[in-house]
CSV table of C-alpha atoms and ligand atoms in Angstrom, one decimal:
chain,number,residue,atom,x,y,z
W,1,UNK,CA,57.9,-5.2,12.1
W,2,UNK,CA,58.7,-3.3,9.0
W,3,UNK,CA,62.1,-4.4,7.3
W,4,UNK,CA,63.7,-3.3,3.8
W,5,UNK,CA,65.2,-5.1,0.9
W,6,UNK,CA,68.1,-3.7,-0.5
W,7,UNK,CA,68.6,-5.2,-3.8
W,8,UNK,CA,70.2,-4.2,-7.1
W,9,UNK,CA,71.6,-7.2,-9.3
W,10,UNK,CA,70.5,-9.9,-11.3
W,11,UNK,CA,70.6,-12.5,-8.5
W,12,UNK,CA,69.4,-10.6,-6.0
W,13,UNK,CA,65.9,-10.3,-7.4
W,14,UNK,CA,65.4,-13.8,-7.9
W,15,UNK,CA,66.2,-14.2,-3.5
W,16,UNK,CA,63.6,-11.0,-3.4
W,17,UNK,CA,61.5,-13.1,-5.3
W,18,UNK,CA,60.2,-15.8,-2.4
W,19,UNK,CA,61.1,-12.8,0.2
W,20,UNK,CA,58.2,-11.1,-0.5
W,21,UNK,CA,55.4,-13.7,-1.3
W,22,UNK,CA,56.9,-15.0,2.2
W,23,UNK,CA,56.0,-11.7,4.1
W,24,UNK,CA,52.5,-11.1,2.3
W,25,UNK,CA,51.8,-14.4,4.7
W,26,UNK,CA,52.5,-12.8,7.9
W,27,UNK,CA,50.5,-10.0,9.4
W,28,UNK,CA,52.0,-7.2,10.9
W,29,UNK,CA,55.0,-7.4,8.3
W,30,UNK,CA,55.6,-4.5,6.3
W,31,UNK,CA,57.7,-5.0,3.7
W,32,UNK,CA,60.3,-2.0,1.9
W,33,UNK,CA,61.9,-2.3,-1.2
W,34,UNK,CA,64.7,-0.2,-2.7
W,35,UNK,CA,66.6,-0.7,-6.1
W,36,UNK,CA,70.2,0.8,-5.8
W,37,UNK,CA,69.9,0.7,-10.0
W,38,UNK,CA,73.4,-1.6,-10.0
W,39,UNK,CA,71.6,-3.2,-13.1
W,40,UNK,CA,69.3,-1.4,-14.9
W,41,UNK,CA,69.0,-2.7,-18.2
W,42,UNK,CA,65.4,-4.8,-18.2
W,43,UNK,CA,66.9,-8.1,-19.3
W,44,UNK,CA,68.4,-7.8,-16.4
W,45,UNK,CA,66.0,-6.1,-13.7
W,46,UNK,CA,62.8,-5.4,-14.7
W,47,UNK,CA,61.5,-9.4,-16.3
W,48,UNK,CA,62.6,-10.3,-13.0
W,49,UNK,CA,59.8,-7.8,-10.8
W,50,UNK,CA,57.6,-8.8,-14.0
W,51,UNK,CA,58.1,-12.7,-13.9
W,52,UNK,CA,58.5,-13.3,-9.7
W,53,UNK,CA,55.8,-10.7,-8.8
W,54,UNK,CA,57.4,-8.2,-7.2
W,55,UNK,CA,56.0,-4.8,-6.8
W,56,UNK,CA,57.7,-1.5,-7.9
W,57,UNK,CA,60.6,-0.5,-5.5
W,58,UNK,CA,59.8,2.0,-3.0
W,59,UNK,CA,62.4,3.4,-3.6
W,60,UNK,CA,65.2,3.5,-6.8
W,61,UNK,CA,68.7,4.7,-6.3
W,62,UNK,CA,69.6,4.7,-9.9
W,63,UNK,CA,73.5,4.4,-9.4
W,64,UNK,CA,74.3,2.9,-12.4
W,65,UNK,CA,77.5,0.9,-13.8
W,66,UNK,CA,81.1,2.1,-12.5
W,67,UNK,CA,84.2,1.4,-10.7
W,68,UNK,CA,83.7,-0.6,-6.9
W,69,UNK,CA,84.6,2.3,-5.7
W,70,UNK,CA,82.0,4.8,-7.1
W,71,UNK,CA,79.4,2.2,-7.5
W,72,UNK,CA,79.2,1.4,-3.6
W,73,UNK,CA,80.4,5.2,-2.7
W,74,UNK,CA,77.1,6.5,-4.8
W,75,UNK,CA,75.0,3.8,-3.3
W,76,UNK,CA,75.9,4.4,0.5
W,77,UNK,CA,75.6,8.5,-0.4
W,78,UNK,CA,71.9,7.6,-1.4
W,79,UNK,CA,71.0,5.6,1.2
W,80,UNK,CA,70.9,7.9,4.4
W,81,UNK,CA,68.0,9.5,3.0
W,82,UNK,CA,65.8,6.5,2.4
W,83,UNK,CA,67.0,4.9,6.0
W,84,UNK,CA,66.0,8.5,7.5
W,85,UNK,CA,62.6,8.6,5.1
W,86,UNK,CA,61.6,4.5,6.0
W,87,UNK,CA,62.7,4.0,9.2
W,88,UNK,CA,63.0,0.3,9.5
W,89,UNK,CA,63.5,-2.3,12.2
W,90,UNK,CA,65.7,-4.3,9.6
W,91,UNK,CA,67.8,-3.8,6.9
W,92,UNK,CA,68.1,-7.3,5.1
W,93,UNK,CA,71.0,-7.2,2.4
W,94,UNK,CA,71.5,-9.9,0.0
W,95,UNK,CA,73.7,-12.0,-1.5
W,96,UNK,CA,77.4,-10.9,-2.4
W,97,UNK,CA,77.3,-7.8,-4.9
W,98,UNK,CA,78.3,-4.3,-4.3
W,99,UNK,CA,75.0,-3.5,-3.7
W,100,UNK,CA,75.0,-6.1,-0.3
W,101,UNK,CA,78.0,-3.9,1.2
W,102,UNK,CA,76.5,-0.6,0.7
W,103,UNK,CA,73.6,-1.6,2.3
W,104,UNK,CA,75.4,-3.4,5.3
W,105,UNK,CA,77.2,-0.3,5.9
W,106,UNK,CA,74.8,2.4,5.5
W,107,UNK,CA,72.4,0.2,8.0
W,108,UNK,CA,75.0,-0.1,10.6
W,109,UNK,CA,76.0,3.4,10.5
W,110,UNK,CA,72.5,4.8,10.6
W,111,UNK,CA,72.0,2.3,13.8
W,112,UNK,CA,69.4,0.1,12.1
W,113,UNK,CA,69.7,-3.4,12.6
W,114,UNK,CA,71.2,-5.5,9.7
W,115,UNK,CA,70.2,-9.6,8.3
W,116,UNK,CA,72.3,-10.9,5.7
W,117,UNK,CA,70.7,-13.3,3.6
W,118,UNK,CA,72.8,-16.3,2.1
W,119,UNK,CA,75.4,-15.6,5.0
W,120,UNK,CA,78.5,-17.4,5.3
W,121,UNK,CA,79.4,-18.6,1.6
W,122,UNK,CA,83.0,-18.2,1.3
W,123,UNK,CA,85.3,-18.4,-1.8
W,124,UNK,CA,88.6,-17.9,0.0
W,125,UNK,CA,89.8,-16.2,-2.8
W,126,UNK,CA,90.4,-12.4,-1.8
W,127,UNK,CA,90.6,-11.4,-5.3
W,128,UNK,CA,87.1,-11.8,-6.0
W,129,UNK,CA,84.6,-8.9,-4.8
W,130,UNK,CA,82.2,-10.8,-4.2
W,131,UNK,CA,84.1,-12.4,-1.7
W,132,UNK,CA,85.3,-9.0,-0.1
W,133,UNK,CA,81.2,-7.8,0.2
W,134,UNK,CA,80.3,-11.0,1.6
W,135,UNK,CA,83.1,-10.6,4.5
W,136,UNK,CA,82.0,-7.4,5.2
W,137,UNK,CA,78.6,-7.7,5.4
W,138,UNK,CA,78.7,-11.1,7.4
W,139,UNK,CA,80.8,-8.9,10.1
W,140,UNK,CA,78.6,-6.5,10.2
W,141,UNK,CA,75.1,-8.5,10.6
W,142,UNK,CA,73.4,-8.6,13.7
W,143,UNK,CA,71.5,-11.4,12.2
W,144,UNK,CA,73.4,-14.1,9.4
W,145,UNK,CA,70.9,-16.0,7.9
W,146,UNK,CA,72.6,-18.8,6.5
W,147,UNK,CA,72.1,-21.0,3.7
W,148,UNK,CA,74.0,-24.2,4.0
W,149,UNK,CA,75.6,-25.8,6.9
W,150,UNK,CA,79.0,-24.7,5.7
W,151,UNK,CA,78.3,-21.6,5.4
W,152,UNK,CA,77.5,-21.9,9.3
W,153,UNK,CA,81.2,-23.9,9.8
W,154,UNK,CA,82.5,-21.1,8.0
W,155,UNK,CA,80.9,-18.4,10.0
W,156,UNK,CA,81.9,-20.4,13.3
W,157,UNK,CA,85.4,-20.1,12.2
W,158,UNK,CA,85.6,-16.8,12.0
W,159,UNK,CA,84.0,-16.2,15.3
W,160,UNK,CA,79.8,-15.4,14.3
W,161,UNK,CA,78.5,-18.3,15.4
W,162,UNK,CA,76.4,-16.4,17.8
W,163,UNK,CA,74.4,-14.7,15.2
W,164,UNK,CA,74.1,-17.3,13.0
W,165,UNK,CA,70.9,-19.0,11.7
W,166,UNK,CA,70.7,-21.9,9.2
W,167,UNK,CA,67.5,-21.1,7.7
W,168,UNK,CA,68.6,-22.8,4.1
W,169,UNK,CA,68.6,-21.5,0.5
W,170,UNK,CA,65.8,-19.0,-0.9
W,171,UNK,CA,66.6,-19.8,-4.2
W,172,UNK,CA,65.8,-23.1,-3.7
W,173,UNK,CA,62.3,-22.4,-2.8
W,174,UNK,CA,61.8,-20.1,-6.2
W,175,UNK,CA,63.5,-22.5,-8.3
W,176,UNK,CA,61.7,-25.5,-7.6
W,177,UNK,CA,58.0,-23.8,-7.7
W,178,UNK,CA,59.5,-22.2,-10.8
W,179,UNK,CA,60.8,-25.7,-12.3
W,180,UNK,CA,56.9,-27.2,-11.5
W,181,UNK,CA,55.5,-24.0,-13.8
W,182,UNK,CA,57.8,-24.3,-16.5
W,183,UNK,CA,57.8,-28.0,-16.8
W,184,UNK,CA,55.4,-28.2,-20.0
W,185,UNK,CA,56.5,-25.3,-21.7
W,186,UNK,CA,58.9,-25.4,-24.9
W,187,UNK,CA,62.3,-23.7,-24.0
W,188,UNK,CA,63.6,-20.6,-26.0
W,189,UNK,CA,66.7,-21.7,-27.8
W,190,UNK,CA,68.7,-20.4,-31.2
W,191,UNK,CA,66.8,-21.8,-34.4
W,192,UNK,CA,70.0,-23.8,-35.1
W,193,UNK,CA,69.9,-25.6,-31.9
W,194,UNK,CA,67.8,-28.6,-31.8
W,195,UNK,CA,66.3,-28.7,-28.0
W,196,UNK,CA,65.7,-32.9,-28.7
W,197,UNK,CA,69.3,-33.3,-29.2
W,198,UNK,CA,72.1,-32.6,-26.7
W,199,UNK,CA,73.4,-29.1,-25.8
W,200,UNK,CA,75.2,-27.1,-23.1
W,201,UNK,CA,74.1,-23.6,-21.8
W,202,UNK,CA,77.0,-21.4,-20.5
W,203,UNK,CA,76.6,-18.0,-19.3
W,204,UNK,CA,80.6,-16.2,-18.3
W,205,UNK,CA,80.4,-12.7,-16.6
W,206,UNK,CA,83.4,-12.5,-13.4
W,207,UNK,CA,85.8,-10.3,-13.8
W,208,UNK,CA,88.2,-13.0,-13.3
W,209,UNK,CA,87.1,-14.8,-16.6
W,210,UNK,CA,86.5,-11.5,-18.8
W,211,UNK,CA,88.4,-8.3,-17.4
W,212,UNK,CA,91.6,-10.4,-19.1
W,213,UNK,CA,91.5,-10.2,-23.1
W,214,UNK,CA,93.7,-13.8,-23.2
W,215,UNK,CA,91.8,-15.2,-20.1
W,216,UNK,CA,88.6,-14.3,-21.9
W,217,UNK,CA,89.8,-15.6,-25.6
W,218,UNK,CA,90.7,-18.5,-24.9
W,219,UNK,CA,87.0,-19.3,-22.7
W,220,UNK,CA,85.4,-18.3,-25.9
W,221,UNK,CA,87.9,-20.7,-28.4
W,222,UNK,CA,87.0,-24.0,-25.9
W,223,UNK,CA,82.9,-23.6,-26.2
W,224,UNK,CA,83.7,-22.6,-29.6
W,225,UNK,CA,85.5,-26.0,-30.1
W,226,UNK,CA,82.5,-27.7,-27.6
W,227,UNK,CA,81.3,-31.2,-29.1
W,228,UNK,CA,77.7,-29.9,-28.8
W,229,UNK,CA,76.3,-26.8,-29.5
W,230,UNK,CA,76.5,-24.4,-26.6
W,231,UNK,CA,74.2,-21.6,-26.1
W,232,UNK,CA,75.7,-18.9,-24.4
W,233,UNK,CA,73.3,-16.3,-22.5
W,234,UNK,CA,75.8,-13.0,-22.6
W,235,UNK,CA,75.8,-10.9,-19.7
W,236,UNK,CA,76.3,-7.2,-20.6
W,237,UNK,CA,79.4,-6.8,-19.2
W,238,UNK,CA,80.4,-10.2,-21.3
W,239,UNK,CA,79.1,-8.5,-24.4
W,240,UNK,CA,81.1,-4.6,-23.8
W,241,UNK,CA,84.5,-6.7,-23.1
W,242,UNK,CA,84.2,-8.9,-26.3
W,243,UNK,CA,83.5,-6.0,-28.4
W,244,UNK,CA,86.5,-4.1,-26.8
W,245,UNK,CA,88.8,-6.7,-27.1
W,246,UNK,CA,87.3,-7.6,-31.1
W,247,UNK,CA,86.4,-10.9,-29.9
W,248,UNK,CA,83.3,-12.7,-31.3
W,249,UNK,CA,80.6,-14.4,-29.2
W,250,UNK,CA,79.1,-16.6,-32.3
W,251,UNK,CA,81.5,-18.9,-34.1
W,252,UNK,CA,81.7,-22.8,-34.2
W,253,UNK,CA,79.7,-24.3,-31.7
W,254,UNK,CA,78.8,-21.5,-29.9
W,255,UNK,CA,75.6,-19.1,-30.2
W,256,UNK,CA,75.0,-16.6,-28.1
W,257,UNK,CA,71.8,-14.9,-27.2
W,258,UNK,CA,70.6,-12.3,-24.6
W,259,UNK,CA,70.4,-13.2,-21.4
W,260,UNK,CA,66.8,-15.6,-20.6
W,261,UNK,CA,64.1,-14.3,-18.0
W,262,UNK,CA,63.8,-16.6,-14.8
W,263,UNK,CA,61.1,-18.8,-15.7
W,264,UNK,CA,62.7,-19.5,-19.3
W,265,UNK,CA,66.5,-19.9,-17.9
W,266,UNK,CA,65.0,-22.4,-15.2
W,267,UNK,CA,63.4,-24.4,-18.6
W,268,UNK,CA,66.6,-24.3,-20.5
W,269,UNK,CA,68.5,-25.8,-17.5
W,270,UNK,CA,66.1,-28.5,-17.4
W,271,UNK,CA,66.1,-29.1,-21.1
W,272,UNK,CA,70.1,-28.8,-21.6
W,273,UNK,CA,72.4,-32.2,-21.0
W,274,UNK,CA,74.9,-29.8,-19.5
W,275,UNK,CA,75.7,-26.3,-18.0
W,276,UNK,CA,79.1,-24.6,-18.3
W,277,UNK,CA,79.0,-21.5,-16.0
W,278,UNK,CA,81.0,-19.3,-13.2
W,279,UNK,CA,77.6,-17.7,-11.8
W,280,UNK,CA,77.4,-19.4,-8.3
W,281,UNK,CA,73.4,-19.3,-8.6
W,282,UNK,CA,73.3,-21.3,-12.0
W,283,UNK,CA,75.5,-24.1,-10.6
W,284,UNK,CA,73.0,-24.9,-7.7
W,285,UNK,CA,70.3,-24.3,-9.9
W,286,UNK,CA,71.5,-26.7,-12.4
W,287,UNK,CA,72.2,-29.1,-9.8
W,288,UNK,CA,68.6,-28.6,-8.4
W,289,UNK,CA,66.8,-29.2,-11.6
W,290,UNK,CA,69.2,-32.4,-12.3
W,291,UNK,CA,71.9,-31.1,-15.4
W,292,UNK,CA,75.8,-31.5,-14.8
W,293,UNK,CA,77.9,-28.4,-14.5
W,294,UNK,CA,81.1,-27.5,-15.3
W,295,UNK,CA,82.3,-24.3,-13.3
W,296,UNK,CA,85.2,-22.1,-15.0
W,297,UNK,CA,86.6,-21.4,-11.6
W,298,UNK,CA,89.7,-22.7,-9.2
W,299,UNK,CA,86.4,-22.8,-6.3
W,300,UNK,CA,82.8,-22.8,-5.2
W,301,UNK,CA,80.9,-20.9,-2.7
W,302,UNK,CA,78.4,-24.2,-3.0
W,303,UNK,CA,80.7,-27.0,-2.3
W,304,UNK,CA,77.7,-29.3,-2.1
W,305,UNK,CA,77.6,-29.3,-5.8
W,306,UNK,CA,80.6,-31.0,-6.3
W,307,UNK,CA,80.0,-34.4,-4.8
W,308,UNK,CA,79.1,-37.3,-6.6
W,309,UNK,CA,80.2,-35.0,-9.6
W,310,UNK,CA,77.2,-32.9,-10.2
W,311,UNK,CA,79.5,-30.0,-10.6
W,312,UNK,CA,83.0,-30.3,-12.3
W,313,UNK,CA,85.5,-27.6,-11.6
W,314,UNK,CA,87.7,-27.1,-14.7
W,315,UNK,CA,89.1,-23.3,-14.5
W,316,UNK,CA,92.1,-24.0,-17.1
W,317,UNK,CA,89.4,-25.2,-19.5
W,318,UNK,CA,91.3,-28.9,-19.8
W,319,UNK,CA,88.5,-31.3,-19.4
W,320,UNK,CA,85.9,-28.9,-21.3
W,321,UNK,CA,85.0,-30.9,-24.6
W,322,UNK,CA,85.0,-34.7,-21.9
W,323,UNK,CA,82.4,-33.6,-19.6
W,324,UNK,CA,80.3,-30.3,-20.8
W,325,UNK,CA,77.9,-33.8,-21.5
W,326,UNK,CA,78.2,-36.1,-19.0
W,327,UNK,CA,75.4,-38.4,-17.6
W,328,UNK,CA,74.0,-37.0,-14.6
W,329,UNK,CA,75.3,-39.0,-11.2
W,330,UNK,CA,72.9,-41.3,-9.9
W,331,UNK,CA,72.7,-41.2,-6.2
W,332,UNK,CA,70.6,-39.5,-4.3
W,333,UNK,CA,71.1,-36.0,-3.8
W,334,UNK,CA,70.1,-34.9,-0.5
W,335,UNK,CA,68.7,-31.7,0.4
W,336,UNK,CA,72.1,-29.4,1.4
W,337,UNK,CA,69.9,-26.5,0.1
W,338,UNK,CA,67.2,-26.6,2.2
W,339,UNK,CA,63.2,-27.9,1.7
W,340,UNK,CA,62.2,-24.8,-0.1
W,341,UNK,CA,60.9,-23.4,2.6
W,342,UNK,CA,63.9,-21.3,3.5
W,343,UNK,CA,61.9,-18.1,2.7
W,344,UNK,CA,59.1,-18.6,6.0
W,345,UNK,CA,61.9,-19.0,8.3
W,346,UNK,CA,63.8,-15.7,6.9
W,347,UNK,CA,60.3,-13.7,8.0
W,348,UNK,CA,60.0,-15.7,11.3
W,349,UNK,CA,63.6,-14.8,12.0
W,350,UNK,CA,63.1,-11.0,11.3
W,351,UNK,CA,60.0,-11.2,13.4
W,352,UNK,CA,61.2,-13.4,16.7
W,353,UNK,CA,64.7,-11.0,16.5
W,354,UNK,CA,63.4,-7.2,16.0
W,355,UNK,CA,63.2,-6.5,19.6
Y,401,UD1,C1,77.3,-8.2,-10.5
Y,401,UD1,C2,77.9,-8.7,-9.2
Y,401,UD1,C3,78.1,-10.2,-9.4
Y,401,UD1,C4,76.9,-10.9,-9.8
Y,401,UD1,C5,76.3,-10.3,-11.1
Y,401,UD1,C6,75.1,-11.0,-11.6
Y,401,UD1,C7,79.3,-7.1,-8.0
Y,401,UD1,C8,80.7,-6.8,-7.7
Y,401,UD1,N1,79.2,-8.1,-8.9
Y,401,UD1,O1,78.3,-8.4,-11.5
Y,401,UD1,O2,78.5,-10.7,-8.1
Y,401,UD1,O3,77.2,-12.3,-10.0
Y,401,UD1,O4,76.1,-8.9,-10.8
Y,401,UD1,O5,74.7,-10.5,-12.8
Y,401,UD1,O6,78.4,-6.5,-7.5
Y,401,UD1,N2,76.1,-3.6,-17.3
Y,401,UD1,C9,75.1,-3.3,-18.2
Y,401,UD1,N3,73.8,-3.2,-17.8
Y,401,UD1,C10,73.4,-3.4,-16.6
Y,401,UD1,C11,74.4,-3.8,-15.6
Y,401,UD1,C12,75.7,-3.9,-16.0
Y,401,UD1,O7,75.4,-3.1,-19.4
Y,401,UD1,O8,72.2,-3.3,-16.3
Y,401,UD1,C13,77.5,-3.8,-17.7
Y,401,UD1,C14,78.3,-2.5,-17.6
Y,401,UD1,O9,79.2,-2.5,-18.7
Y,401,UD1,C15,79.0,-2.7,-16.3
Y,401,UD1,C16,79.2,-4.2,-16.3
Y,401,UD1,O10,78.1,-4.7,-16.9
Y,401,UD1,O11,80.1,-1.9,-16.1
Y,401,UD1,C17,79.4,-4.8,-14.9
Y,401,UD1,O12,78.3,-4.5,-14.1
Y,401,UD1,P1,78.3,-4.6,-12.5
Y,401,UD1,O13,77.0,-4.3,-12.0
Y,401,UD1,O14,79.5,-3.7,-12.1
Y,401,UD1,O15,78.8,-6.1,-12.2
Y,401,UD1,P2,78.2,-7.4,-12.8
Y,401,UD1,O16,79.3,-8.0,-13.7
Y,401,UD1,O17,76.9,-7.3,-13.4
């Protein structure tokens, strides 16, 4: 069974990440890699192939930043040739970025058989993109691998209960070996942040919280006015809109830094008494590893997170300098993202489905 990994952003590589340690175990699994080149700058990529072992992409479509439009158009233009050159049984897309959708539909319409990983996470908010690339993609799956069990209610709903599989979260298995590997090293923090005392980490990159110059300001001015310092990992696109827009990144209480490789993000996490994010990975990781989260959003993909209060949702910024520290909740947690083993069953899935 051979199948290819479409992959481009940040998050996607860190799902890649268990994907292919899981298919070195299986014989008869060959495994393809391609790199559309959403993000190419290697804070962003390459520590990730470095840090979670994966080998060099078989093939790199370098497409680059742009509009959705010309960002998914030059991906899906790309992609004929390396479906035509690779042949495989499976084309598994990941996530929820314009890289996912080009994939989905450059699989279906060469006639190659599609898996979505992390299938059936819904926002409800049709403004987002990410929403509108997972909704695609899910539709156009033969195979929904699914993370959560409401991501499979969600799915049922909208009539793809059929090709649904609740195999749990792959991040989940990478962050908690990660979180065991980490656990005696120091974390990388500003020199004028003092790791025994309490901090938050924040990290702000949707369009919905940047794109807007007010929207964006007045983000910045509440970690800036944050009780405890607040070390702000900035996301390219975070760092071009401030400068546009004249806004500064490093005032008050809040320092920001370049973005943190996996194994040193996962340690900061651990280490920080609270996160402040809109990422939808950080808020499950920070609930896996234990830290409170505030989420600068009106939803959540991961609506796990928000009982028992592990994750806050505080989009107009209100509650911001009451909870960024909070004591974590008490009770026990579950496992809504699966045993860590999420990875295996994606393989075993690709394998008992191909014919
Ligand atoms: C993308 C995903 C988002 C995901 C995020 C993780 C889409 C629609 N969005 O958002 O779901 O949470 O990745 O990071 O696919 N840039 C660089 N260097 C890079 C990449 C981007 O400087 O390597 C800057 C450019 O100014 C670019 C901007 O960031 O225009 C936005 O990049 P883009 O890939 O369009 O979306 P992200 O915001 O990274």
């Amino acid at each position: 069974m051979k199948f290819m990994s479409v992959v481009g952003a940040r998050p996607q590589f860190v799902k890649l990440g268990p994907i292919v340690r899981a298919a070195q175990q299986y014989d008869g699994v060959e495994h393809v890699i391609v790199h559309t080149g959403q993000h190419y700058d290697p804070l962003l990529s390459d520590v990730f192939f470095r840090d979670l072992g994966i080998p060099a992409p078989d093939a790199h479509l370098g497409v680059g930043s742009g509009t959705h439009g010309r960002q998914t158009g030059a991906m899906l233009s790309e992609m004929d040739a390396v479906l035509e050159k690779y042949q495989p049984d499976w084309v598994l897309a990941y996530g929820d970025t314009n890289s996912t959708a080009a994939a989905a539909m450059a699989a279906v319409k060469m006639h190659v058989k599609l898996a979505h990983l992390e299938s059936g996470l819904r926002s409800f908010n049709r403004r987002m993109p990410e929403e509108h690339n997972r909704i695609i993609t899910d539709h156009l799956s033969d195979l929904l691998l699914v993370p959560t069990q409401v991501g499979m209610d969600n799915l049922a709903k909208e009539g793809l209960a059929h090709r649904a599989l609740l195999v749990g979260d792959v991040m989940t298995d990478v962050c908690l070996a990660t979180r065991d590997a980490v656990a005696d090293d120091a974390p990388q923090l500003p020199a004028q942040v003092d790791p025994s005392q309490p901090f938050a980490l924040a990290t702000i990159h949707r369009a919905d919280n940047t794109d807007d110059p007010d929207r964006l300001r007045a983000i910045l001015e509440a970690l800036k006015a944050a009780p405890v310092p607040v070390v702000l990992l900035a996301h390219p696109r975070l760092v071009a809109l401030a400068k546009k827009h004249g806004l500064s990144l490093s005032n008050g209480s809040l320092f920001a830094v370049e973005p943190l490789a996996y194994p040193q993000m996962v340690r900061a996490v651990m280490a920080a008494s609270g996160v402040v994010t809109d990422s939808g990975g950080l808020q499950k990781e920070a609930f896996l590893l234990g830290t409170p989260t505030t989420t600068i959003r009106t939803e959540t993909e991961w609506t796990e997170t928000l009982d028992d209060g592990w994750n806050i949702l505080d989009p107009e910024l209100a509650q911001l300098s009451d909870v960024i520290v909070r004591p974590a909740p008490t009770g026990d947690q579950g496992q809504p993202y699966g045993d860590g083993k999420a990875s295996e069953r994606v393989i075993e899935a690709l394998l008992n489905f191909a014919g």
